[in-house]
Amino acid sequence: METVFVTADEAVERISISLQAHFPETVFAVRLEDPVTEREDICGIDVIWVDGPDRDQVEDLLDGFQGVSWDPKSGNLLSRMHHAVNTQGELVRVVYNIDYIFCDGPVEAFTQN
């Protein structure tokens, strides 16, 4: 079975497209997160929106882009593979170079009094 590796930049684009397709009335900001450690192999994405779907709806949609999962019993991060059908109708493994996706929304809009 072929394995397709998706870079973090490609994942940002795919996430943006998926969010727009599923929630067309909502504007999302999707960006690579600034590194929080010296390690360059840890990659996260921030997703922010003001109104529209609740956080659970967005997290459920974006779960398919996560490259790792956390086992709360052991505290270990485990790699995840996803499956898709390519344009030739063949099943392929898809591995996203994303360690986590942080969803921050819907954020209450700031208003001036």
Coordinates of N, CA and C in Angstrom, one line a residue:
M1 N 0.8 -1.2 0.0 CA 0.0 0.0 0.0 C 0.9 1.2 0.0
E2 N 0.6 2.2 -0.8 CA 1.3 3.4 -0.9 C 1.1 4.3 0.3
T3 N 2.1 5.0 0.7 CA 1.9 6.0 1.8 C 2.2 7.4 1.3
V4 N 1.3 8.3 1.6 CA 1.3 9.6 1.2 C 1.7 10.5 2.4
F5 N 2.8 11.2 2.3 CA 3.1 12.1 3.4 C 2.7 13.5 3.1
V6 N 2.0 14.2 4.0 CA 1.4 15.5 3.8 C 2.2 16.5 4.7
T7 N 2.9 17.5 4.1 CA 3.6 18.4 4.9 C 2.7 19.3 5.7
A8 N 3.3 20.0 6.7 CA 2.5 20.9 7.5 C 1.8 22.0 6.7
D9 N 2.6 22.6 5.8 CA 2.0 23.6 4.9 C 0.9 23.1 4.1
E10 N 1.0 21.9 3.5 CA -0.1 21.3 2.8 C -1.3 21.0 3.7
A11 N -1.0 20.6 4.9 CA -2.1 20.3 5.9 C -2.9 21.6 6.2
V12 N -2.2 22.7 6.3 CA -2.9 24.0 6.5 C -3.9 24.3 5.4
E13 N -3.4 24.1 4.2 CA -4.2 24.3 3.0 C -5.4 23.3 3.0
R14 N -5.2 22.1 3.2 CA -6.3 21.1 3.3 C -7.3 21.4 4.4
I15 N -6.8 21.8 5.5 CA -7.7 22.1 6.6 C -8.5 23.3 6.3
S16 N -7.9 24.3 5.7 CA -8.7 25.5 5.3 C -9.8 25.1 4.3
I17 N -9.5 24.3 3.3 CA -10.5 23.9 2.3 C -11.6 23.1 3.0
S18 N -11.3 22.2 3.9 CA -12.2 21.4 4.5 C -13.2 22.2 5.4
L19 N -12.6 23.1 6.1 CA -13.4 24.0 7.0 C -14.4 24.8 6.1
Q20 N -13.9 25.4 5.1 CA -14.7 26.2 4.2 C -15.9 25.4 3.6
A21 N -15.6 24.1 3.2 CA -16.6 23.3 2.6 C -17.7 22.9 3.6
H22 N -17.3 22.6 4.8 CA -18.2 22.2 5.8 C -19.0 23.3 6.5
F23 N -18.3 24.5 6.7 CA -18.9 25.6 7.3 C -18.7 26.9 6.5
P24 N -19.4 26.9 5.3 CA -19.2 28.0 4.4 C -19.6 29.4 4.9
E25 N -20.4 29.5 5.9 CA -20.8 30.8 6.4 C -19.8 31.4 7.5
T26 N -18.8 30.6 7.8 CA -17.8 31.0 8.9 C -16.5 31.3 8.3
V27 N -15.8 32.3 8.8 CA -14.5 32.6 8.4 C -13.5 32.1 9.4
F28 N -12.5 31.3 9.0 CA -11.6 30.7 9.9 C -10.2 31.2 9.6
A29 N -9.4 31.4 10.6 CA -8.0 31.7 10.5 C -7.2 30.4 10.8
V30 N -6.4 29.9 9.8 CA -5.7 28.7 10.0 C -4.2 29.0 9.7
R31 N -3.4 28.7 10.7 CA -2.0 29.0 10.5 C -1.1 28.0 11.3
L32 N 0.1 27.8 10.8 CA 1.1 27.0 11.6 C 1.4 27.8 12.9
E33 N 1.4 27.1 13.9 CA 1.7 27.7 15.2 C 3.2 28.0 15.3
D34 N 3.5 29.1 16.0 CA 4.9 29.4 16.3 C 5.5 28.3 17.2
P35 N 6.7 27.9 16.9 CA 7.3 26.8 17.8 C 7.3 27.2 19.2
V36 N 6.9 26.3 20.1 CA 6.9 26.6 21.5 C 8.1 25.9 22.2
T37 N 8.9 25.2 21.4 CA 10.1 24.6 22.0 C 11.2 24.7 20.9
E38 N 12.4 24.3 21.3 CA 13.5 24.3 20.3 C 13.4 23.2 19.3
R39 N 12.6 22.2 19.5 CA 12.4 21.1 18.6 C 11.7 21.5 17.4
E40 N 12.3 21.3 16.3 CA 11.7 21.6 15.0 C 10.7 20.5 14.5
D41 N 10.8 19.3 15.1 CA 10.0 18.2 14.7 C 8.6 18.2 15.3
I42 N 8.3 19.2 16.2 CA 6.9 19.3 16.7 C 6.2 20.4 16.0
C43 N 5.1 20.1 15.4 CA 4.4 21.0 14.5 C 2.9 21.1 14.9
G44 N 2.4 22.3 15.1 CA 1.0 22.5 15.5 C 0.4 23.5 14.6
I45 N -0.9 23.4 14.6 CA -1.7 24.4 13.8 C -2.8 25.0 14.7
D46 N -2.9 26.3 14.5 CA -4.0 27.1 15.2 C -5.1 27.3 14.3
V47 N -6.4 27.1 14.8 CA -7.6 27.4 14.0 C -8.4 28.3 14.9
I48 N -8.8 29.5 14.4 CA -9.5 30.5 15.2 C -10.7 30.9 14.4
W49 N -11.9 31.1 15.0 CA -13.0 31.6 14.3 C -13.9 32.4 15.4
V50 N -14.7 33.3 14.9 CA -15.5 34.1 15.8 C -16.9 33.6 16.0
D51 N -17.6 33.2 15.0 CA -18.9 32.7 15.2 C -19.2 31.5 14.3
G52 N -20.2 30.8 14.5 CA -20.5 29.6 13.7 C -20.5 28.3 14.5
P53 N -19.9 27.3 14.0 CA -19.9 26.0 14.7 C -19.2 26.0 16.0
D54 N -19.7 25.1 16.9 CA -19.0 25.0 18.2 C -17.7 24.3 18.1
R55 N -16.9 24.3 19.1 CA -15.6 23.7 19.1 C -15.6 22.2 18.8
D56 N -16.6 21.5 19.4 CA -16.7 20.1 19.2 C -16.9 19.7 17.7
Q57 N -17.7 20.5 17.0 CA -17.9 20.2 15.6 C -16.7 20.4 14.8
V58 N -15.9 21.4 15.1 CA -14.7 21.7 14.4 C -13.6 20.7 14.7
E59 N -13.5 20.3 16.0 CA -12.5 19.3 16.4 C -12.8 18.0 15.8
D60 N -14.1 17.6 15.7 CA -14.5 16.3 15.1 C -14.0 16.3 13.6
L61 N -14.3 17.4 12.9 CA -13.9 17.5 11.5 C -12.4 17.4 11.3
L62 N -11.6 18.1 12.2 CA -10.2 18.2 12.1 C -9.4 17.0 12.6
D63 N -10.1 16.1 13.3 CA -9.5 14.9 13.9 C -8.8 14.1 12.8
G64 N -9.3 14.1 11.6 CA -8.8 13.3 10.5 C -7.4 13.9 10.0
F65 N -7.0 15.0 10.5 CA -5.7 15.6 10.0 C -4.6 15.4 11.1
Q66 N -5.0 14.9 12.2 CA -4.0 14.8 13.3 C -3.0 13.7 12.9
G67 N -1.7 13.9 13.1 CA -0.7 12.9 12.9 C -0.3 12.1 14.0
V68 N -0.7 12.5 15.2 CA -0.4 11.8 16.5 C -1.7 11.7 17.3
S69 N -1.7 10.8 18.2 CA -2.8 10.8 19.2 C -2.1 10.5 20.6
W70 N -2.8 11.1 21.6 CA -2.2 11.0 22.9 C -3.0 9.9 23.7
D71 N -2.2 9.0 24.3 CA -2.8 7.9 25.1 C -2.8 8.4 26.6
P72 N -4.0 8.8 27.1 CA -4.0 9.4 28.5 C -3.6 8.4 29.6
K73 N -3.8 7.1 29.3 CA -3.4 6.1 30.3 C -1.9 6.0 30.5
S74 N -1.2 6.1 29.3 CA 0.3 5.9 29.4 C 1.0 7.2 29.3
G75 N 0.3 8.3 28.8 CA 1.0 9.6 28.6 C 1.8 9.6 27.3
N76 N 1.8 8.5 26.5 CA 2.6 8.4 25.3 C 1.8 9.1 24.1
L77 N 2.6 9.6 23.2 CA 2.1 10.1 21.9 C 2.3 8.9 20.9
L78 N 1.3 8.6 20.2 CA 1.3 7.5 19.2 C 1.1 8.1 17.8
S79 N 1.8 7.6 16.9 CA 1.6 8.1 15.5 C 0.3 7.5 15.0
R80 N -0.3 8.3 14.1 CA -1.6 7.9 13.5 C -1.5 7.9 12.0
M81 N -2.1 7.0 11.3 CA -2.2 7.0 9.9 C -3.7 7.0 9.5
H82 N -4.0 7.7 8.4 CA -5.3 7.7 7.9 C -5.3 7.0 6.6
H83 N -6.5 6.7 6.1 CA -6.6 6.1 4.8 C -7.5 6.9 3.9
A84 N -7.2 6.9 2.6 CA -8.0 7.6 1.6 C -7.9 6.8 0.3
V85 N -8.8 7.2 -0.6 CA -8.8 6.5 -1.9 C -8.2 7.6 -2.9
N86 N -7.2 7.2 -3.6 CA -6.5 8.1 -4.6 C -7.3 8.2 -5.8
T87 N -6.9 9.0 -6.8 CA -7.6 9.2 -8.0 C -7.7 8.0 -8.9
Q88 N -6.9 7.0 -8.6 CA -6.9 5.7 -9.4 C -7.8 4.7 -8.7
G89 N -8.5 5.1 -7.6 CA -9.4 4.2 -6.9 C -8.7 3.3 -5.9
E90 N -7.4 3.5 -5.6 CA -6.6 2.6 -4.8 C -6.6 3.2 -3.3
L91 N -6.6 2.3 -2.4 CA -6.5 2.7 -1.0 C -5.0 3.1 -0.7
V92 N -4.8 4.2 0.0 CA -3.5 4.7 0.3 C -3.5 5.1 1.8
R93 N -2.3 5.0 2.4 CA -2.1 5.5 3.8 C -1.8 7.0 3.6
V94 N -2.3 7.8 4.5 CA -2.0 9.2 4.6 C -1.5 9.6 5.9
V95 N -0.3 10.2 5.9 CA 0.4 10.6 7.2 C 0.5 12.1 7.1
Y96 N -0.1 12.8 8.1 CA 0.0 14.3 8.2 C 1.2 14.6 9.2
N97 N 2.0 15.6 8.8 CA 3.1 16.1 9.6 C 2.6 17.1 10.6
I98 N 1.5 16.8 11.3 CA 0.9 17.7 12.3 C 0.8 16.9 13.6
D99 N 1.4 17.5 14.6 CA 1.3 16.9 15.9 C 0.0 17.2 16.7
Y100 N -0.5 18.4 16.5 CA -1.7 18.8 17.1 C -2.4 19.9 16.4
I101 N -3.7 20.1 16.6 CA -4.4 21.2 16.1 C -5.1 21.8 17.2
F102 N -4.9 23.1 17.5 CA -5.5 23.8 18.6 C -6.6 24.6 18.0
C103 N -7.8 24.3 18.5 CA -9.0 25.0 18.1 C -9.4 26.1 19.1
D104 N -9.5 27.3 18.7 CA -9.9 28.4 19.6 C -11.1 29.1 19.0
G105 N -12.3 28.7 19.3 CA -13.5 29.3 18.9 C -14.7 28.6 19.4
P106 N -15.8 29.1 19.1 CA -16.0 30.5 18.6 C -15.6 31.5 19.6
V107 N -14.9 32.5 19.2 CA -14.4 33.6 20.1 C -15.5 34.7 20.1
E108 N -15.8 35.2 21.3 CA -16.7 36.3 21.3 C -16.1 37.5 20.7
A109 N -16.9 38.1 19.8 CA -16.4 39.3 19.1 C -16.3 40.5 20.1
F110 N -15.3 41.3 19.9 CA -15.1 42.5 20.8 C -16.0 43.6 20.3
T111 N -16.6 44.2 21.2 CA -17.5 45.4 20.8 C -17.1 46.6 21.6
Q112 N -17.2 47.7 20.9 CA -17.0 49.0 21.6 C -18.3 49.5 22.2
N113 N -18.2 50.1 23.3 CA -19.4 50.7 23.9 C -19.4 52.2 23.7

